[in-house]
Structure formats: structure tokens, C-alpha cells
Amino acid sequence: MAGLTRTAGAFTVTPHKISVCILLQLYAPSAQMSLPFPFSSVSQHNRLGLYLLSLTKSCDDIFEPKLEDLLNQLREVGEDMDAWLTDHLTNRFSSLTSPDDLLNFFNDMRGILGSVDSGAAQDDQIILDPSSNLGMFVRRCILAFNLLSFEGVCHLFTSIEVYCREAHSSSAQYDASNDNLESLIQHDQMDMEKYIMDKATEEIELQKNASGSVPFHLHTPEALFKVTEGLLVTRKEKSRTNMKKTEATPLACASSSTADDTLVDESLFLRTNYQIQGCLMEQADAIETHGSSLSSSSIESFLQKLQNLAPELHRVHFLRYLNKLHSDDYFAALDNLLRYFDYSAGTEGFDLVPPSAGCSMYGRYEIALLCLGMMHFRFGHPNLALEVLTEAVRVSQQLSNDTCLAYTLAAMSNLLSEMGIASTTSVLGSSYSPGTSTASSLSVQQRVYILLKESLRRADSLKLRRLVASNHLAMAKFELMHVQRPLLSFGPKASMRHKTCPVSVCKEIRLGAHLISDFSAESSTMTIDGSLSSAWLKDLQKPWGQPVFSQESGSRKSSTFFQFCDHLVSIPGSVSQIIGASYLLRATSWELYGSAPMARMNTLVYATLFGDSSSSSDAELAYLKLIQHLALYKGYKDAFAALKIAEEKFLTVSKSKVLLLKLQLLHEHALHRGNLKLAQRMCNELGGLASTTMGVDMELKVEASLREARTLLAAKQYSQAANVAHSLFCTCHKFNLQIEKASVLLLLAEIHKKSGNAVLGLPYALASISFCQSFNLDLLKASATLTLAELWLGLGSNHAKRALDLLHGAFPMILGHGGLELRARAYIFEANCYLSDPSFSVSTDSDTVLDSLRQASDELQALEYHELAAEALYLMAMVYDKLGRLEEREEAAALFKKHITALENPQHEEPNMA
Amino acid sequence: MVSKESCRNEIRAAIRQLSDRCLYSAAKWAGEQLVGIEQDSSNFTPSNTRFQRGSPSIRRRFSTNESISTPQPSVGFSQPPATPLPQEDDVIDGDLYLLAKSYFDCREYRRASHVLRDQMSKKSVFLRCYALYLAGEKRKEEEMVELEGPLGKSDAINRELVSLERELSALKRTGAIDSFGLYLYGVVLKEKGNESLARASLVESVNSYPWNWSAWSELQSLCTSIEILNSLNLNNHWMKEFFLGSAYQELRMHSESLAKYEYLQGIFSFSNYIQAQTAKAQYSLREFDQVEIMFEDLLRNDPYRVEDMDLYSNVLYAKEACAALSYLAHKVFLTDKYRPESCCIVGNYYSLKGQHEKAVMYFRRALKLNKKYLSAWTLMGHEYVEMKNTSAAIDAYRRAVDVNPCDYRAWYGLGQAYEMMGMPFYALHYFRKSIFFLPNDSRLWIAMAKCYQSEQLHMLEEAIKCYKRAVNCGDTEGIALNQLAKLHQKLGRNEEAAFYFEKDLERMDAEGLEGPNMFEALVFLATHLKTNKKFDEAEVYCTRLLDYSGPEKEKAKSLLRGIRMAQTGFPSMDMEHFPL
């Protein structure tokens, strides 16, 4: 802690800065320097100036480029005069043979600065304005150098040697024939130093002999440099820029490039706090964005290095905790979290939270509790997490740290809502009661609601914008899933009054997304120097580097554009993450409300705009949503193709849901094609997923048994299917999963319909409809209405009229938003209704029936839903028969036969997807 | 049992060889052991007696002399194959070596190594490398100060390590390396972080030349678990016993270590080293009185000793002996004020006096002298706790833990600090850690139980479990039994409560204690027995209560009345009591 404040903002001279100074000398040669002016055109000169500007801007970056990188960049900038530039740079370095040379060098540097009163300068001389960006940089360098003690100068001198040597050795790696250099590689640092020293003394002797006329030339022949460089550069540059790409492959590259940066970089220069914090911030973002696909060991080695350099920088421990968290290493994560808070008392690194009075004395250990709670939550220890969070609430109340309290409450509500009521009641017995004292008697839902409200209120008054936004989103989620009033008298009778309110969901989401306008309005204090300045250089480099990797520019465009915008308006990643989450939530809510295009659009918006800045699990979710959409509306072929891509991209994400979706799709596919064995197997695998050791996931469990019931239904084992569905309904009721209840009821109705027991099915269908109404699940309601109509028809053909009316009421919804299967079912059912209606004559009105049947059979082809397709075709053939169109009848019949045989021999077409 | 005479001869030769190679601390250690061997009376020279004059241990020495003079039964310790003392190549040492050694003695390490640059004898090679190593270390220390950055940057490294490693490994490959070279190789490897190779090299070194204590102690620092220790393939030699003693001590196997030292005392009966080590082990077993006597004795024999005196000061601190502590601090300060131990002693003194700021200052100084001085970190943490500066305390404790993760005191301190801040659940983790390293200490279990018992957590079942463990570990302060009884009482389990009250009563009777706990137990037992209709036993407790004055007496009287009433009031039910 103490170390942090000591020399914050210090500016130290490093070899890289000296290179920049040398280049500056070239850019604006002083009057007494006898260098030739090498620039052939003004634009060339300006180009160098622009490059230097970006270099000085980025010199606050934590990683300084190595000499080699700098030379490469120079080559790109310098065009035809590159050799001259690089030559000069390397020669200048090699002429620094003693600390005295350094002293002289900085004395010379003064010459390129114009003094305030130097009006007498010649016209053709370029003079740096001391208060310009470049001039400022030079002045800072000179000042920093003058402040150095002799020891400091010596250290600088040695680091320059290392700096130059690295460039040689790395270029030498590619040249095995050169004995001299090869031996260099084998030897280690120590030896190299000696070697250089020897060379230096040799050179001094030489100079003595030749009375200074022999310039000391770098020991690497220039030609060699050039040959090897070409290969090396492209590879490196590529991997570095790849980091920004959206596609699946570069993830590995990105990690390797960080490894490059850190592992190879022997002299990682350590600078001011700001830079380090910024760098750490970047790393943290990287850990979150890439999840466990980022190799944890490369980060680990980077952190190790950083820790060696700055043992008092405790933030490293936090980063390590994050890293371990994402690689699911419980013990190491716990250990590092505790270590971080023990050292820093929570006061280092959380600069974003405004310091409240008195916190310095006690530290901010409540934040430790908050983090610990969230960690336990992530590792699937909800009870422990709740204990810890309760303590966090207590401590932050005690220390009146409202900020932390607001966050803790939000975390708690999140925990409770994710966990369901499965295990909480006993734990919560003695714990927190916000505001009211009756908390212990409340249901978990109500408690979640109260916690959210409290958190939101505090966050609002404290102006914690991001928390406010995410609380709004959580609220939206809550409103989406829960009816406000107690759910005691829930049922068909009372249902009309208790409804979820889509308007408020919408309002909450909109409020959540307001965040972005807040951030672009205020001048942001949130960006961290380091990341910004490094971004500067990267962006500036782009146009020059373009030809090298033009082949991949197309795919990168959108993301880089937004990254660029990011830097311009400086929206922190976390903000764009929340905004992204709001789009995801929007998509989900539309999915539930039953508007497929809206859901799809929102997901697409998310995937294109926020895919880069989001955490990998969110991005995965978006992809999965899109795939699901594909499966429902375009058929399986496309869906499986998309799934393959997603699999490659997200398989490394911890708790990946890709596998789940794959099983779901395969199951669905198998059911449609009538391959019940495969369906059963998929079902079992789903059940296996549901009983993981990572804590019980209720959703997964419900999904598994729902599918089991459907498989049984398809196998015509009605009573068993009904049993499963019944117990599932009980589970849903117990855990208050209202939306799932609606679909289970529908399934029950379906089972009774299939078993020919229409009377029994009716109440289920009606109950399902009323559930759907109260939760505004329009699409589900439409499909329940369809089932209801089917049930009516099942009661006898005299109900055909009523059934048709029902169907027509639901038609707009079904045709507008329903998936292929639902639509086809509706069409077929419509035809069925007409045909069974005694007042309907086929011969006069055949087109109404035939049209829908044709439509249905087309859509079912895409789904490979043999059973329904056969039915449609059968009806078609019958109609044709009635009409006497024999040829068409035969055609339909043949197709019918094909489907029937396919249904009967499901194994025949091999299931290549599994 | 090896003969004393052979030991003596071995050590004498070894000292010469060690100091010839400038391994001074090993030579010093060997010298201490040499004088620690009990002298033959025939060998007594005036100089020998002068050394022992005025020492009270002389009497002890002569008295033990008689008992030992009978040949001791050798206790399963076979005579090891005598390791032959290496022959010295003294003759060819040459003038350059002499010059280098004198440079070395004047601490001009680089110069020394330069003088020996072309010498090929093993001895010269060793001295050259050793001098180079030390030169690198010296430069490293200087750089550490020069390079100190805003965040405690300390990437200063010994720049000689790489070349030394290369040279020594080459020598080892060709076999042109002696045991001293192997020792240096081990040290270099250890510094470079290659622990397993370092161990192998050190083992080889001590097997071929066992008298180099520095090699043994480097090896010991690499044995961080008993498994590693047992896996070492060491030749039998009496030096191995020293090694094992100290290694056991570091691994908190105090009784094993004591046994080793007891055995060694058969030969080195007067070794200060062994006495200090024994005292250390006894200290860990909390035998403070014994430790104090040992240290007093040690200081009489060796009045200018600073090593291990911080431990002595801890004992004095625990016994709250202000005067003795200040005397010790004064003496040590006169001897050598810039030793971490000295600063630590002064810190202890101020702490005892309640001047915590000053204490912290001295602990800080100790840490400046040695950043990895474990006990100073922990003690500083204690001071900060006293000063109610919990975050500083936590920081200090954490540093102690990071220096040595097995330091249960620091873990315990961390737990305590968090508990003080009202975060008992968080503190539990730390208590658990400390208990992991010292599972047999009742104080730790009691601390953990209190945490569970705290009003915020109120996890009484867990607290009961912890107290039970504490009782099993032999709770000396008697907190656990009382608490167990009370907790059971609170949970309405009167039978269990009665059981523990009774036990607690027994304990208090045995120790002759009285107090509110005693009254409480008696009142509860009397009431409990009365409600269970065990009137006779209830009466016994009541009459015991009558011995005391105060409200308890009245309570007892009313209880007794109640008992009489119950016995007489319902004659129909208790007919057998009245054999009329």
C-alpha cells in the first residue's frame, strides 16, 4: 500500500525511450549536428513524425517493444529509407560504449529543443516546440535522466546492452551457420555481458589504434538481419493482431502471442502504477473474455514475472485468483483471494469505488467477503456462499460501506434466484432481513425481489451506474419469470388478474441500457492509461501492417471498428458487457413471449456488436440461441452445421452448454425421424449431464425429464409418459418453476390426446393456456390452443367447427412466429378439420385443403419429420383420389410410402450427426 | 557408539580443512562441537581448565563424567564405515592460493577469484568459485538497494550463478569435483530454483565429506516434508544425527528431535549448540521453566552469544520477567546491536512494557536486517493487534505465512484479527489452517469453537465438536469442559450437560480451583439431580455449596428444602425412604 503512492506517475528512462530519442534526433536534427537530411519528401518526413508521435503516446504502455520490433516497424514506416533509419539507430546504440556517452547523448538532446526565445533559428531547421507532444517527451526524458544517480546511469547502461543484444540474439537464432553468434545463444546472459564487454574493450583499443576513425560496427551483418527478419516479422505481427479477431481460431494464437510477449521479453520494464494497473486490467478482461480457452499457464508465467518485478503489487494475487477461478482450481483460487485481501486490505485496485471516509483504517475486508461469496457460488457451494454473503452484509453495514452493501445484496439476490429454493430455507433462518423484520417468513422469490429493490435503491443513490444497470436487468429477469403477487391462489380461476407485466420488463431492460448514454455523456474517468495508450499504437499501426495480413481483413472489420470506437469514446468493457447482456435478455424475453424475429434480431445484435467484449459464456449463449433458432425455422441441416462451428469455438469454456444443445438437437432429430433408440440414448445422456458434481441445475433436470416423457410418448407408452410428466409437474411446482409448468401441462394434454383420451386432456390444455396467459407466453399459448382444438376434434367430428374457430384464432401467432413443426401441425390440422366437417365438400373447395397440406409437407421435409409428413401426404393422396387426379395421387402415395419406410427403419439412414 | 577420540580427531582435521577453504561458519560450528566433547582427564592442559573455570557446569561435568565413564551400551547404532579424511594437497597449494585466501579474508572476493583464475587444483577451483559466488551475492545485495522501485522491485539476481552452474556442472560431469565443489554446486542449484538436483548434489557432498555443517543445513532447508527427508539416501555418520535432529525440529517433530539430541549429548555433552537446540524443542513443547534454566546456563558458559537469544526473550516475555528481559536486551545490544535477534529482543521488551509503537519500530529494524525473519513478522503482527491496527496486523501475519506457510502462529493471528473485525466466518478458514499444522493444541480448537459460538454465526453444534477436540487434546485452561457443559445446557441436553459439569468439577477439584464456574456446576448438578429424583446425590452437591457464602448458599438452602419437601411431601411415592 505504502509503495503505491511513493512514486506514482514516475517516468523512467529506458532503452526504448532512448531509441525514440535517437529517432527524434533524426526527425529534428539540431543545428550543430552534421547529419545529412535524408528525407526525400515532406510526406516521408511527416510520416516519421506521425510514427514518433504514436510511439511517444504509447510509451506509457507496460510492454515496451524490443529493439527488434522497433526496427521492423521502422522498416514499414520508412519505406525506401528504412535501411538508413535502422542503420543509424543501431549505429547510434553501438556508439554508446561507456556511461559518459550516455551523458553526452542527453546533452545533445537539448539541442533539438527550441528555446522559447530562439527566434533567430534558421528557416530550414526543424525545431521541436518544447511544449509540443514530442518536445514534452524529450524534456521528460532529459529530466528523468538528470535525476538518475550514477548507479542509475550504470543500470541504464547495462540494460541498453541487454536491449541491443536481444535484437541480435533473436535474429541470430535463425542463422545457424554463423559460429560466432551460435555460440552466443548457447551461452546465457552472463556470458553475453562479458562478450559485449570484451567487444567494448576491443573497440576502445581499436579506437586507440586508429585514433577514433574506425566506427564500431554492430556485430551482426546487416544482410543477415534482413533475410531473417522477413520471416520473423510476419509471423509475430500476425499473431499479435489476431487477438482482435472474432473467429474461433485466433484464440489460441492470442494466448500464444501473450506468451510471446511475456516469455521472450527478458527485460520487461516496470513502470508507473497506472500502466501496471492498466495492464492488469487488460489481463483480467482477457481472462474473462476468453474463459478457460486462454491457457492459464501462460498467464501464470506472466504473473510470476510481474510478481518478481513488483512484489509489493498485490493486485497480481487477484489476477491469479481470477485465472485460477476460470481454470476451476478451487484451492489455488481461494488461497490467492485470501492472500490478496490480506495484503492489500481491499484498498488496492478497487480505485473505481470512491473512497469512503474511515475505510483506510479498517481496510475493506467486506469486499473480500463479497468476492469469496461469489467464488463459492461459482464453484457450486451455494450454502457457503450464502453464509459468506450474509457476513458481508453484516460487515458492510457495520462499516457503513453502502457501495459494498449494494453489490452484496445484488450478489445475494442473484445467488438466490439462480439456486432456487432447493436448499435455502434452513440456511436463511437466522440471517439477513433487509428493512423489514419479517424476512424469514417470506418465500425465496419475495426475498429475491426485496434484495433487488434494496440493492437498486442503494446503487441509485450512490450513483453506481453499472450496478444500477445490472440490477435493472436482474429485475427485468425477475419480472419476466415471476408474477408479482403471491402465487397462492394460482389456477384457472384467479389467473386473469395475476399476470406478469411485459411493459415493466421492457421498462427495466430499457433502464438497464441507459447506462451507455450515461457513459458517453460524462467524461470518463474509468479508462486506464495503459490499455488506452497501447490501443493507440495498435490502431496506428494498422494501416501500415495491412498488406501483411490482408487475407483476413474482411472478417475482422466489424469488431475492429467497434474496438476503435471503444477507444474513441472510451467505453469500458464492463459497460459494453452489461449493455450486451441487456440485448441477450431482450432476446430471451422475446423468445418467451413468442416473437421469433425479435428474439433472433436481438441475438444477432448481441453477437455482432458485443461478441468481442463479452465474456465467453455470454457469447456462447448467443450462439446457442441462434442455432436453436436455425433448428426450429430452417431445419436440422443448417443447425448442425452451425453447431459444429460453435463447438470448435466454445468447447473449452467451462460449464459449456454446447454439449447440452447438441444432445437436445440430436434428441429432437431422432424423435422426428422416429429413431426412438437413439432418442432414448440422448435422453439418458441428458440425464447424466443433469447429475453433475458441480451442483444441481434445476433447469437441466427439468429439461431431461421433459424429454424423457416425450420419448415415452413417441414410443406410445402413454401411462409411463403420463407418470413422468406428472412427477415433473410436481417438481416444477415444488421449485416454483412456473413457465416450465405451462409446458408440462401442455405435454400432459398432448399425452392424453395421443392416447385417445380427449376428455382427460381438455383440462390440462386449458390450464396450460391460462398459465401462458398469466406469463404472456403467446407462442406457447398458440400451440396450447392448437392442442386444445385437436382435443375438441378428437371428441368427434361435430366439434370440427369449434376446433376450426380456435385454430383460426391462433393462426396469426402460429404462422408469424411458430417453428416449422408447429406450422406444419397447424396446416395439417386445418385440413383435417375441413375434411371431417360434414358440410365441407372436397370437390368444390379442394384448394384450401391442398394448399395447406402441400405447405405442411414441404416444411416437414426440411425437418425430416416422417410421421407428420406421412400423415400430410396421406391426406393429400386421399383428396387427390376424391378429385380423381390419379397421377398426383400416385405421386403423393409414393412419397407417403417413402416416409413410412423411413419411419419404420430409422437405423437405415445412418445417424451421421451422432 | 563412536569413540570420542575419533570424533575429536575427525573434527580437528575438518576444522583445518574447512577454514582452509574459507568455509568459516562450518568451521565455527565444528569448533563448537569440538569443545563440546567431554575432555579426557589425561589431556587436561592448563588452557583447557582455564576455559572451564568458574563455570557452574564444571561440577555437572565432573559428576556426569563418572556416570559416563563406564562404557555405554551401544544402542543399535552400528559403527559406520569410517569416512576417511581426505588427504590434503597442501604442498602444492602454492603462493597464489595463499594470496587468494588473504584477499578472501579481507572480503575482496573478486580479487581472490581473479588470482586463482588459472589454477587447476580442486581446492583452488573451489575457492575461486566460492569467492565468485560471494562476490555475486554482495553485488546482489547492493543492487537490491539501488534498484528498489516503487513496488518493492527486487529483480536483482546473483549474476554469477549462470556461469558458476555451467562450470560446476561441467566439472561434475568429468568427475573433477570434490565434496566442497558439490556443496557449492548444490547451493547454486538451490538459488536457481532447481531443488531436486540441489538435494542430490548436497547429498553427494555430505556423503563424501560429512563434516561440512553448511552443506547439512542447506540440505535441511530443502527438506520441507517428512517424505522428502525419508527419501534421502544418506550414509550413516554421527553428523547425520545432528542433521536429523535439526530437520525433525523444522518439521515440528519435537519429541523425535529431542531423542536425537539426547543421544548426541552422550558424546558432545557440553555442546552449546545441542543445548540451544534442546531448548528450542522444549520451547515448542511449552516447557518454559525448563527452557529458562537451560538458557541461563547457556549464557553463563557463553555470555556473548546472540544466536537463539530471541527465543530466550520469548520465554522471558511469556513469564513476564521484565527485569531479566531488559538485562538480556542490554547485554545483547552491547554485543552486537545490528543483529535481527537483538532487535527482536528489544522489541519483545517494549511489547512487554506496553509500548507497542516502539516495539514495532524494533521489529521493523529486525526485518530490515533480514526480510525473511519469520518470528519478527509474527511478533509485529501481535503488536499491531494490540494497537488495534488490524489491517497492518493482517499484512504482517500474511508475510510471515508467505515466508513459511507452516507457521501456525501467524495463521492463528490472521484468524484472530478477522474475528476481531467481526468476520468470524472468514476467520474460520484461517483457524482451520493453523489447526492443520498443529492439530494437537487445545488453544487453537478453543479459538475455533469461540468463532462458531459467536453471535453472528451461532453454529453451536460445530462449536461443540471443536470443544470436544480441545478436551481430547488436553485442555489445560479448563475452558472447554465448562463451555461444553454450558452449550449442552443451552441446547436443552441436560444429561450431557451434567456429564460435562461433573467432569469439570472433577478437574477443578483435582487442581484445587474455586470460582464462579464451580458454583455454576454445583448448582446445575444439584438442580438436575433433584429433578431426576436422585435426591441423595443432589444433597451431596447442595452441602458442598453450603460451604460457600453468597447467593449460592441461599440457593443451596432452598434446594435442600425442596429436596426435603419432595422426600417428605409425597410419602406415598417414596415409601421406601421411610422404613417405618
mmCIF file with all atom_site columns, C-alpha atoms in Angstrom, chain B residues 519 523 545 548-558:
data_model
loop_
_atom_site.group_PDB
_atom_site.id
_atom_site.type_symbol
_atom_site.label_atom_id
_atom_site.label_alt_id
_atom_site.label_comp_id
_atom_site.label_asym_id
_atom_site.label_entity_id
_atom_site.label_seq_id
_atom_site.pdbx_PDB_ins_code
_atom_site.Cartn_x
_atom_site.Cartn_y
_atom_site.Cartn_z
_atom_site.occupancy
_atom_site.B_iso_or_equiv
_atom_site.pdbx_formal_charge
_atom_site.auth_seq_id
_atom_site.auth_comp_id
_atom_site.auth_asym_id
_atom_site.auth_atom_id
_atom_site.pdbx_PDB_model_num
ATOM 1  C CA . PHE B 1 519 ? -20.729 -22.676 41.786 1.00 0.00 ? 519 PHE B CA 1
ATOM 2  C CA . VAL B 1 523 ? -25.955 -25.524 41.253 1.00 0.00 ? 523 VAL B CA 1
ATOM 3  C CA . LEU B 1 545 ? -22.461 -25.427 48.111 1.00 0.00 ? 545 LEU B CA 1
ATOM 4  C CA . TYR B 1 548 ? -19.539 -21.014 50.396 1.00 0.00 ? 548 TYR B CA 1
ATOM 5  C CA . SER B 1 549 ? -21.141 -17.725 51.190 1.00 0.00 ? 549 SER B CA 1
ATOM 6  C CA . GLY B 1 550 ? -23.151 -15.575 48.861 1.00 0.00 ? 550 GLY B CA 1
ATOM 7  C CA . PRO B 1 551 ? -26.272 -16.136 46.814 1.00 0.00 ? 551 PRO B CA 1
ATOM 8  C CA . GLU B 1 552 ? -25.223 -19.677 46.043 1.00 0.00 ? 552 GLU B CA 1
ATOM 9  C CA . LYS B 1 553 ? -25.595 -20.560 49.681 1.00 0.00 ? 553 LYS B CA 1
ATOM 10 C CA . GLU B 1 554 ? -29.182 -19.349 49.698 1.00 0.00 ? 554 GLU B CA 1
ATOM 11 C CA . LYS B 1 555 ? -29.832 -21.239 46.521 1.00 0.00 ? 555 LYS B CA 1
ATOM 12 C CA . ALA B 1 556 ? -28.452 -24.380 48.092 1.00 0.00 ? 556 ALA B CA 1
ATOM 13 C CA . LYS B 1 557 ? -30.606 -23.908 51.133 1.00 0.00 ? 557 LYS B CA 1
ATOM 14 C CA . SER B 1 558 ? -33.740 -23.563 49.086 1.00 0.00 ? 558 SER B CA 1
#
